[in-house]
PDB file of C-alpha atoms in Angstrom:
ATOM      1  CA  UNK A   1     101.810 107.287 121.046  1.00 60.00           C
ATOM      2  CA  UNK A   2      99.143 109.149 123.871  1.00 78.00           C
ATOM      3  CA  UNK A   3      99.611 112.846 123.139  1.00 93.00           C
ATOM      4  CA  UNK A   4      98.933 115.153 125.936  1.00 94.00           C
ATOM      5  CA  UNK A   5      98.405 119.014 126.824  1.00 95.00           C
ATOM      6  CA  UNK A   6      97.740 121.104 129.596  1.00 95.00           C
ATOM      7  CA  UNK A   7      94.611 122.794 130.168  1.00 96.00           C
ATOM      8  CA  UNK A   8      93.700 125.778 132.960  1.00 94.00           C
ATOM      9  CA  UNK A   9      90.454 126.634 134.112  1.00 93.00           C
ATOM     10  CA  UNK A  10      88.772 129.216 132.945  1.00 89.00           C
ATOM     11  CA  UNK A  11      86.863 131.776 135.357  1.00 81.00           C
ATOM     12  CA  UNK A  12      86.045 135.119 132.917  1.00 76.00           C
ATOM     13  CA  UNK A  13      83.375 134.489 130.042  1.00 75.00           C
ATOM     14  CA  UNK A  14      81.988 136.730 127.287  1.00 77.00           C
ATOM     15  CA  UNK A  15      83.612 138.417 124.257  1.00 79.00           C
ATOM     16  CA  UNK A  16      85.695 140.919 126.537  1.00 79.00           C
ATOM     17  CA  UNK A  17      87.163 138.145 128.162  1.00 80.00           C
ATOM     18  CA  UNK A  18      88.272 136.206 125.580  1.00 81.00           C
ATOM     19  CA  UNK A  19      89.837 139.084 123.838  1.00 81.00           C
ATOM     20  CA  UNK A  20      91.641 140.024 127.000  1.00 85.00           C
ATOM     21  CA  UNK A  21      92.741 136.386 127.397  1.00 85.00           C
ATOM     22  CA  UNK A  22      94.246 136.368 123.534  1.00 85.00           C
ATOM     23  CA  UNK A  23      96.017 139.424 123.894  1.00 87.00           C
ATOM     24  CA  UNK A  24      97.503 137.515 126.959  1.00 90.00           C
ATOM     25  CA  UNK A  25      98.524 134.571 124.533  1.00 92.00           C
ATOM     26  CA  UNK A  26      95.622 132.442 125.879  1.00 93.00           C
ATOM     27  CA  UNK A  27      92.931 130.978 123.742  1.00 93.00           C
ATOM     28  CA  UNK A  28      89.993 129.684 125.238  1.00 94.00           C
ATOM     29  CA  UNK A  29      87.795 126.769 124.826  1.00 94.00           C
ATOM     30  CA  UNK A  30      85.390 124.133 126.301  1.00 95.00           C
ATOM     31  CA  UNK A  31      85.395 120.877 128.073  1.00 96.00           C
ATOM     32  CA  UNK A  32      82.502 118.921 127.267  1.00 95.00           C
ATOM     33  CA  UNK A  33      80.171 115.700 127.394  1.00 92.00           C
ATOM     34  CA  UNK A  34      79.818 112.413 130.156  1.00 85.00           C
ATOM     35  CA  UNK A  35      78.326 113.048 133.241  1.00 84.00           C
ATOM     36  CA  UNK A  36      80.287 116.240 133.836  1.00 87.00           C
ATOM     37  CA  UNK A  37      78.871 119.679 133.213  1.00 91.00           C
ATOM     38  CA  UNK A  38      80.552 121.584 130.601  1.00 93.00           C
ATOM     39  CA  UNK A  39      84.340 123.222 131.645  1.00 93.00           C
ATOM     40  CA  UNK A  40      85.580 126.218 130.028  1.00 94.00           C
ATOM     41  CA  UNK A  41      89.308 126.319 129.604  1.00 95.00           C
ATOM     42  CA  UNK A  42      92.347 128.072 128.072  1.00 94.00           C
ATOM     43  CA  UNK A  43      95.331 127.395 126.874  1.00 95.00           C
ATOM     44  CA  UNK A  44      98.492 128.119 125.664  1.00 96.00           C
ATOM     45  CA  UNK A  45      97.687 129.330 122.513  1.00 95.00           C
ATOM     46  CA  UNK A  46     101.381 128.797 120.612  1.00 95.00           C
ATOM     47  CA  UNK A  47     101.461 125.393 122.435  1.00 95.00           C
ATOM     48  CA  UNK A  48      98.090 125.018 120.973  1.00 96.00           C
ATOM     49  CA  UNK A  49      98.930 126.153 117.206  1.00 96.00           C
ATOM     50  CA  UNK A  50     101.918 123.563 117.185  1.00 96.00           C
ATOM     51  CA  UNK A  51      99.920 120.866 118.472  1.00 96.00           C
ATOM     52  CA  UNK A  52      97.392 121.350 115.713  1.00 96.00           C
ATOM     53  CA  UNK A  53     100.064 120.966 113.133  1.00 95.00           C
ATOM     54  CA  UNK A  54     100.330 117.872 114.310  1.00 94.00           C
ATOM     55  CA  UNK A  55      97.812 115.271 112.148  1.00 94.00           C
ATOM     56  CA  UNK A  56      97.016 112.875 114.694  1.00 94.00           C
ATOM     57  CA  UNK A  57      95.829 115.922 117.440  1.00 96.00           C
ATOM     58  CA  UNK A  58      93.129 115.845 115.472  1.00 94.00           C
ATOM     59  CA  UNK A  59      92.096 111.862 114.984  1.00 93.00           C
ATOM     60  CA  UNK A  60      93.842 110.047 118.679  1.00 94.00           C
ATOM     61  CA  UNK A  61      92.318 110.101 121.686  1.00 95.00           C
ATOM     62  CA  UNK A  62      94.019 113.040 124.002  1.00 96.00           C
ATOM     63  CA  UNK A  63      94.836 113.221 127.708  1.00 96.00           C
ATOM     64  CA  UNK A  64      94.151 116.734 128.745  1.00 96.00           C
ATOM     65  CA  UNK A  65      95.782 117.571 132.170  1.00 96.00           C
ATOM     66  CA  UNK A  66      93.848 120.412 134.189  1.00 93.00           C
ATOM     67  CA  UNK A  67      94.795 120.800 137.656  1.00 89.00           C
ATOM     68  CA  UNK A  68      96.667 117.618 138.554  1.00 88.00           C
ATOM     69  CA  UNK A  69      93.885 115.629 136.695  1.00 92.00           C
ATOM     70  CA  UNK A  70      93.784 114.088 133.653  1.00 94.00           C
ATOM     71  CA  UNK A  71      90.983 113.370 130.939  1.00 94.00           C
ATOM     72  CA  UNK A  72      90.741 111.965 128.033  1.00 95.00           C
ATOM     73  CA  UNK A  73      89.094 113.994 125.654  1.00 96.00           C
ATOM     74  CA  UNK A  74      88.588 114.098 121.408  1.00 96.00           C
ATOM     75  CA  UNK A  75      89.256 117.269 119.624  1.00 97.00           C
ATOM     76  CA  UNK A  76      85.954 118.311 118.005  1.00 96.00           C
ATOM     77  CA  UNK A  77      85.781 121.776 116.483  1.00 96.00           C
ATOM     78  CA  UNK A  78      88.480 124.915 115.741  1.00 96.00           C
ATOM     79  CA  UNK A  79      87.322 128.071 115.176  1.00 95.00           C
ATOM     80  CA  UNK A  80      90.079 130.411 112.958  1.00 94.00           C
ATOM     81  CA  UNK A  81      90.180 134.186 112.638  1.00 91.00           C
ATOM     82  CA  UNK A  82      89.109 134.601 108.940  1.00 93.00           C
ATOM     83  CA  UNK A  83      92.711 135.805 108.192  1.00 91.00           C
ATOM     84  CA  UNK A  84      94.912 136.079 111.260  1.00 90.00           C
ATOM     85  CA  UNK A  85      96.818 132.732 112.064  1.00 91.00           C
ATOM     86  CA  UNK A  86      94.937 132.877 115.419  1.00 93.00           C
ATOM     87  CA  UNK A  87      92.865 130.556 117.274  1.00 94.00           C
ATOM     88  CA  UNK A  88      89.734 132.290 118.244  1.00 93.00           C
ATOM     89  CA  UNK A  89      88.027 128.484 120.213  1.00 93.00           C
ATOM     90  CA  UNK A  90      88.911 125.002 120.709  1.00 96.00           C
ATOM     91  CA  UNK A  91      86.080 122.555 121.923  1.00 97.00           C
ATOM     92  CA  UNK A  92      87.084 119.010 123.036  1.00 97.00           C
ATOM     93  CA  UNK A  93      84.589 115.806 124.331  1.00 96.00           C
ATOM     94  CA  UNK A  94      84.620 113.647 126.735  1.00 96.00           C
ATOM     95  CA  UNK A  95      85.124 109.982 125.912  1.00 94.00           C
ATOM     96  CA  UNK A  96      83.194 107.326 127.561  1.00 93.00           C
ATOM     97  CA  UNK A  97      85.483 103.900 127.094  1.00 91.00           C
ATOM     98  CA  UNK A  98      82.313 102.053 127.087  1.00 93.00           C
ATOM     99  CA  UNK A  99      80.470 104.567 123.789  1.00 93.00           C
ATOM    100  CA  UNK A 100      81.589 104.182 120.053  1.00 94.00           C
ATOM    101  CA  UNK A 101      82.658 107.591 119.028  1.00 95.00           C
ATOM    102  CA  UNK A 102      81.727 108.917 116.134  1.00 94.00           C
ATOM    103  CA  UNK A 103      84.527 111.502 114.044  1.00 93.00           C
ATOM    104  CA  UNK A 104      86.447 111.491 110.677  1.00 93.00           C
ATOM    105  CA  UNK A 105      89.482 109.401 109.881  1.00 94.00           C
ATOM    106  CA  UNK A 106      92.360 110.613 107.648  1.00 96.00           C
ATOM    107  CA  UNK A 107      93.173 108.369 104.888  1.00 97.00           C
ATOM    108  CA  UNK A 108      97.015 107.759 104.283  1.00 97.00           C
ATOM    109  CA  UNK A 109      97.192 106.408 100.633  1.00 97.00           C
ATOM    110  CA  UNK A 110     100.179 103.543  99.701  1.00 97.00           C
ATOM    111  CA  UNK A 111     101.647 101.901  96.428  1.00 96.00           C
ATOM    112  CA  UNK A 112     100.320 104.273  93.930  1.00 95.00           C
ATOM    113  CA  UNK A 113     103.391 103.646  91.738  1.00 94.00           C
ATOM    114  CA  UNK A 114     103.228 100.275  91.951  1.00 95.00           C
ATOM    115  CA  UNK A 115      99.225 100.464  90.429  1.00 95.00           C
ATOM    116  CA  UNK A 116      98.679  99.267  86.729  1.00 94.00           C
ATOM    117  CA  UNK A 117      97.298 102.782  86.486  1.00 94.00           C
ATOM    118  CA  UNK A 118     100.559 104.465  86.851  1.00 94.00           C
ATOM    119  CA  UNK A 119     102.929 101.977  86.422  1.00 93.00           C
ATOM    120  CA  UNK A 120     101.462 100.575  82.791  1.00 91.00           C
ATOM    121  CA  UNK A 121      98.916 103.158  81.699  1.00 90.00           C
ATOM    122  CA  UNK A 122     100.632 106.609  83.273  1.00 92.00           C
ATOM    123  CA  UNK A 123      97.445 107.826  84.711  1.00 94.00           C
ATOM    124  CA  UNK A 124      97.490 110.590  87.499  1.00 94.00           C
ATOM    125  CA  UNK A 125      95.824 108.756  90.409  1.00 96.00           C
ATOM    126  CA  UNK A 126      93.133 111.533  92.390  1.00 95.00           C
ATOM    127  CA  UNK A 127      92.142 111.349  95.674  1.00 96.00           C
ATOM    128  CA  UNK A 128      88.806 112.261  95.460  1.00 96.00           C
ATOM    129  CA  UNK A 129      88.619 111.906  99.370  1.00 95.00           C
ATOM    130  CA  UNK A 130      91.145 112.418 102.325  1.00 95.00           C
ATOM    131  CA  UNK A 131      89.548 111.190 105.383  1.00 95.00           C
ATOM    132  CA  UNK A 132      85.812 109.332 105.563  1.00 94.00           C
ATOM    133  CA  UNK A 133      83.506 108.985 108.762  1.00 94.00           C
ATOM    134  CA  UNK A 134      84.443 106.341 111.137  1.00 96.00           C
ATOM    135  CA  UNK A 135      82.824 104.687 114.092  1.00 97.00           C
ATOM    136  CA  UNK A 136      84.445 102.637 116.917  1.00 96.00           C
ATOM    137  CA  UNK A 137      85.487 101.968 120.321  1.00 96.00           C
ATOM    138  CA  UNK A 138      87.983 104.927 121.878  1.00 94.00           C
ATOM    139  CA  UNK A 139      90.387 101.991 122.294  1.00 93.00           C
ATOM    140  CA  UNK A 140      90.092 101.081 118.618  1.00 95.00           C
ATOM    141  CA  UNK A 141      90.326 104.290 117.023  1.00 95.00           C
ATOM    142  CA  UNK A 142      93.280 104.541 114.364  1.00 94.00           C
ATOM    143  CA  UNK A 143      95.502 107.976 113.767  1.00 92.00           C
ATOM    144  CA  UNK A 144      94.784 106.988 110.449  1.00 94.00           C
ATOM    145  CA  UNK A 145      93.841 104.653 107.911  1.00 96.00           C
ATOM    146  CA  UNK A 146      95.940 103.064 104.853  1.00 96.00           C
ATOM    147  CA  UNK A 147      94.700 102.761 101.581  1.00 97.00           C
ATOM    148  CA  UNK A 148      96.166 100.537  99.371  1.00 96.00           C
ATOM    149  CA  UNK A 149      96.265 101.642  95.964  1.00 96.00           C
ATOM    150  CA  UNK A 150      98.439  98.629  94.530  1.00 95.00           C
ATOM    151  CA  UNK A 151      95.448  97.465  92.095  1.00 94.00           C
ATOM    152  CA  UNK A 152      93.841 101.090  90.958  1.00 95.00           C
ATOM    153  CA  UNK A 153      93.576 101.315  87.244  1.00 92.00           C
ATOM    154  CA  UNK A 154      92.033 103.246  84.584  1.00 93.00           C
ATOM    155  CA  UNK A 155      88.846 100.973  84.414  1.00 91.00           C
ATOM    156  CA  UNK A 156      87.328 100.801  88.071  1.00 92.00           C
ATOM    157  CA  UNK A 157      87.704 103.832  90.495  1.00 95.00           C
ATOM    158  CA  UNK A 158      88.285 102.931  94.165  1.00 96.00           C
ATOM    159  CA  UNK A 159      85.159 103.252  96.097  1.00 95.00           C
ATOM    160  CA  UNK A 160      84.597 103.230 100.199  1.00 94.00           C
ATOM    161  CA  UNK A 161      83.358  99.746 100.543  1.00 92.00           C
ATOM    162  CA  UNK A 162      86.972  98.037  98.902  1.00 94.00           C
ATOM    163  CA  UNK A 163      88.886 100.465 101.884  1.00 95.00           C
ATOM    164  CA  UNK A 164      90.357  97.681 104.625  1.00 94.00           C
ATOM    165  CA  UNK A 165      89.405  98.926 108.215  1.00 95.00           C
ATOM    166  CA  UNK A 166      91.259  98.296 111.295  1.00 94.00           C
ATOM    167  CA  UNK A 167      89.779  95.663 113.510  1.00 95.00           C
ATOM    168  CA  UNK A 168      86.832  97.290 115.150  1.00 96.00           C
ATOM    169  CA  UNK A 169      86.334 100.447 112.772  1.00 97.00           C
ATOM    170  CA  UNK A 170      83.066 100.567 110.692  1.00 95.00           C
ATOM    171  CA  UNK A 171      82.407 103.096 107.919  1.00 93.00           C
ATOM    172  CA  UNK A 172      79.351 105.389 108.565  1.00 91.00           C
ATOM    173  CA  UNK A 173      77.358 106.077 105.678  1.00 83.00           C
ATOM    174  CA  UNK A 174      74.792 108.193 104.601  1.00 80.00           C
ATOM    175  CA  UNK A 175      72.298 106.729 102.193  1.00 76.00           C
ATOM    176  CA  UNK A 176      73.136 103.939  99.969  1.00 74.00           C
ATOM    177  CA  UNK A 177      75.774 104.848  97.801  1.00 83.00           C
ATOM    178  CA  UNK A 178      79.253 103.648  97.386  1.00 90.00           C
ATOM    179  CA  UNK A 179      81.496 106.862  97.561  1.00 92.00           C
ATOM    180  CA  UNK A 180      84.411 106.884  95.765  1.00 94.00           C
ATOM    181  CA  UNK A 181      87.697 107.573  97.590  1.00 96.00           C
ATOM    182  CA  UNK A 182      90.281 107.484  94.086  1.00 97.00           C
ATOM    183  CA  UNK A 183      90.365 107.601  90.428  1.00 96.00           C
ATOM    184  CA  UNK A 184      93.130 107.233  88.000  1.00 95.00           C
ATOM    185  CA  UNK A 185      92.716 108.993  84.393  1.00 94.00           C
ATOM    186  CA  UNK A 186      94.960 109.136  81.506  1.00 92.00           C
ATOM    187  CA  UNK A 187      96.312 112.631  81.079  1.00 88.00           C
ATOM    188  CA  UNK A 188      94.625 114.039  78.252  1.00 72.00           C
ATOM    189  CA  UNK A 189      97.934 115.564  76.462  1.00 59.00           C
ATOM    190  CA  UNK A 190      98.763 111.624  76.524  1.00 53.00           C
ATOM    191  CA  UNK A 191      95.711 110.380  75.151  1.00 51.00           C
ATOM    192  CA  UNK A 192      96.169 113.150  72.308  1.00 53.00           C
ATOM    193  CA  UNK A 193     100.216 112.465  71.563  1.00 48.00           C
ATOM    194  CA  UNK A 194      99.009 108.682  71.200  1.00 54.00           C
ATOM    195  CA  UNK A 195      96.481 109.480  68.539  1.00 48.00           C
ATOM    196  CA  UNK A 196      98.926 112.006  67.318  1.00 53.00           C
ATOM    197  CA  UNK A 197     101.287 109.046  66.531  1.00 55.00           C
ATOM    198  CA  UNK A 198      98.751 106.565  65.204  1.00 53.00           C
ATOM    199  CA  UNK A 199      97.787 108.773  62.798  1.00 51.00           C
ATOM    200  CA  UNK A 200     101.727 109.525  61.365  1.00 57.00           C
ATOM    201  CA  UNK A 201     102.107 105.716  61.554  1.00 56.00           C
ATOM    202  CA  UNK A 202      99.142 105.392  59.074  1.00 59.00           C
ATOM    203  CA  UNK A 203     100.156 108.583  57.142  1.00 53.00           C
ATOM    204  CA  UNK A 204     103.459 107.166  57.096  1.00 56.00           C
ATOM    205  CA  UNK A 205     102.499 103.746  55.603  1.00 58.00           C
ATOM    206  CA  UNK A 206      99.899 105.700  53.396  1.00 57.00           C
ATOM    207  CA  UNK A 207     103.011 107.890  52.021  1.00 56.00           C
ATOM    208  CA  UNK A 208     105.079 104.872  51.595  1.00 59.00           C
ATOM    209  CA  UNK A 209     102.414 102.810  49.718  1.00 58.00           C
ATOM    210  CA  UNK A 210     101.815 106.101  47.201  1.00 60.00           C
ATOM    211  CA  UNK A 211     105.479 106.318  46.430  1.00 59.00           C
ATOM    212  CA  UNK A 212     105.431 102.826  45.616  1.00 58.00           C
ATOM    213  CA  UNK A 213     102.600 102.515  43.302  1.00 54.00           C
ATOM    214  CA  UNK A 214     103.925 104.657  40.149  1.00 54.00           C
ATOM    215  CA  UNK A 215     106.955 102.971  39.986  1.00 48.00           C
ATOM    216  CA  UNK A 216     104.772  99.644  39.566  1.00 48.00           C
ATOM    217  CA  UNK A 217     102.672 101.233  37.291  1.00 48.00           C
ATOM    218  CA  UNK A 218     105.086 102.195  34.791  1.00 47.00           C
ATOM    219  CA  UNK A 219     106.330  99.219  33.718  1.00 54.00           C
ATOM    220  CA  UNK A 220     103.236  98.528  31.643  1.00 56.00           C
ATOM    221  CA  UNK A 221     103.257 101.989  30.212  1.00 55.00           C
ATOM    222  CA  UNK A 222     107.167 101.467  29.346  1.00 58.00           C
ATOM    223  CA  UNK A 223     106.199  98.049  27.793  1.00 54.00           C
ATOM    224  CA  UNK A 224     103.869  99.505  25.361  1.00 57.00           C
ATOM    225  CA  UNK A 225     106.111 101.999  24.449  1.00 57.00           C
ATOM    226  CA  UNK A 226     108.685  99.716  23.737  1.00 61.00           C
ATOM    227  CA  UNK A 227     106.260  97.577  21.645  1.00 57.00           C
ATOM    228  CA  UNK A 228     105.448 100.633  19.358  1.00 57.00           C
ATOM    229  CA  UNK A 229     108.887 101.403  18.735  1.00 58.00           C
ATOM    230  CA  UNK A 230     109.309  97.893  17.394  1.00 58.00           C
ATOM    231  CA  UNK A 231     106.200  98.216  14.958  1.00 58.00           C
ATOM    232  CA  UNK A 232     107.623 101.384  14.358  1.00 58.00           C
ATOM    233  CA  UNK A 233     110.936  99.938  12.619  1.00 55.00           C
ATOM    234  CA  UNK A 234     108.668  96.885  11.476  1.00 55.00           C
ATOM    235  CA  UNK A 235     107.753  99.429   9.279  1.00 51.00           C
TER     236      UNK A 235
END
């Protein structure tokens, strides 16, 4: 589904101006990249906080409206206040239809019950990563990507290169390693209760196999008891 928002131009620069325009309820922010110079903006900025909520503002290509026109831009950077729930920048690019775009997908993970890890071993399954570097065409980029986790177990960690990509999406790596993207490890309290109870099964059968053994052995000793009493009357 295309998301949209509107965008106004922006006319003031410069620290004074932006805090003027956020006590307004504004927050401003840049237009940039293609053959276009770079266009400050500002926007709405509660329209703005609820769009960012929203998972796929942040991976989909956007149509941003300013002035009757529309472009379709990438969102690329958010600055924060340190600890106000305020929105102190925005910066969105250009896309060229014609460019592979570079940007970080979100992963969406699936079947992790059904894995031997949880289902038969009950591991806790970690995702080590949430989202991994992507390249494509703007017309093939996802909102997100699955990953399956139907065959994870204990033994083999799931790394980047066994992640199935959308027709057209590459992974871009850096160096030659194989990242991994989920692990699944028996909970150590488990791993402890199941030693726990191997070792009262053999304590068990070691208990059992004592209380056994002088019972056995006693029948000798009350045999040769018996057979001195006997040479005792002999006598």
């Amino acid at each position: 589904m295309a998301i949209e928002f509107t965008a106004f131009p922006r006319t003031s620069e410069g620290r004074g101006a932006s805090r003027r325009m956020r006590k307004a309820g504004k927050a401003p922010g840049i237009v940039y990249g293609g053959t276009t110079a770079p266009q400050p903006i500002e926007l709405d900025h509660n329209a703005l906080i609820h769009a960012l909520r929203n998972e796929a503002f942040h991976s989909s290509i956007l149509t941003m409206k300013v002035d009757g026109s529309s472009t379709q831009v990438l969102l690329r950077a958010v600055q924060m206040h340190p600890f106000r729930h305020e929105v102190l920048h925005v910066d969105f690019q250009r896309i060229d239809a014609a460019r592979k775009i570079h940007m970080k997908g979100p992963l969406h993970f699936v079947n992790e019950a059904e894995s031997p890890a949880v289902k038969t071993q009950g591991a806790v399954v970690s995702h080590v990563m949430t989202e991994i570097d992507i390249a494509c065409l703007p017309k093939d980029l996802p909102e997100f990507i699955l990953v399956d986790l139907s065959a994870l177990d204990t033994s083999q960690p799931l790394h980047v290169s066994s992640v199935q990509l959308p027709s057209g999406v590459t992974i871009v790596t850096r160096g030659s390693g194989d990242p991994v993207v989920a692990t699944a490890v028996v909970p150590k309290a488990a791993v402890e209760a199941e030693v726990t109870e191997g070792a009262e099964g053999e304590a068990a059968t070691a208990a059992a196999a004592t209380a056994t053994a002088p019972v056995a052995e006693a029948k000798p000793a009350e045999a040769k008891a018996d057979a001195a009493k006997k040479d005792e009357k002999k006598k």
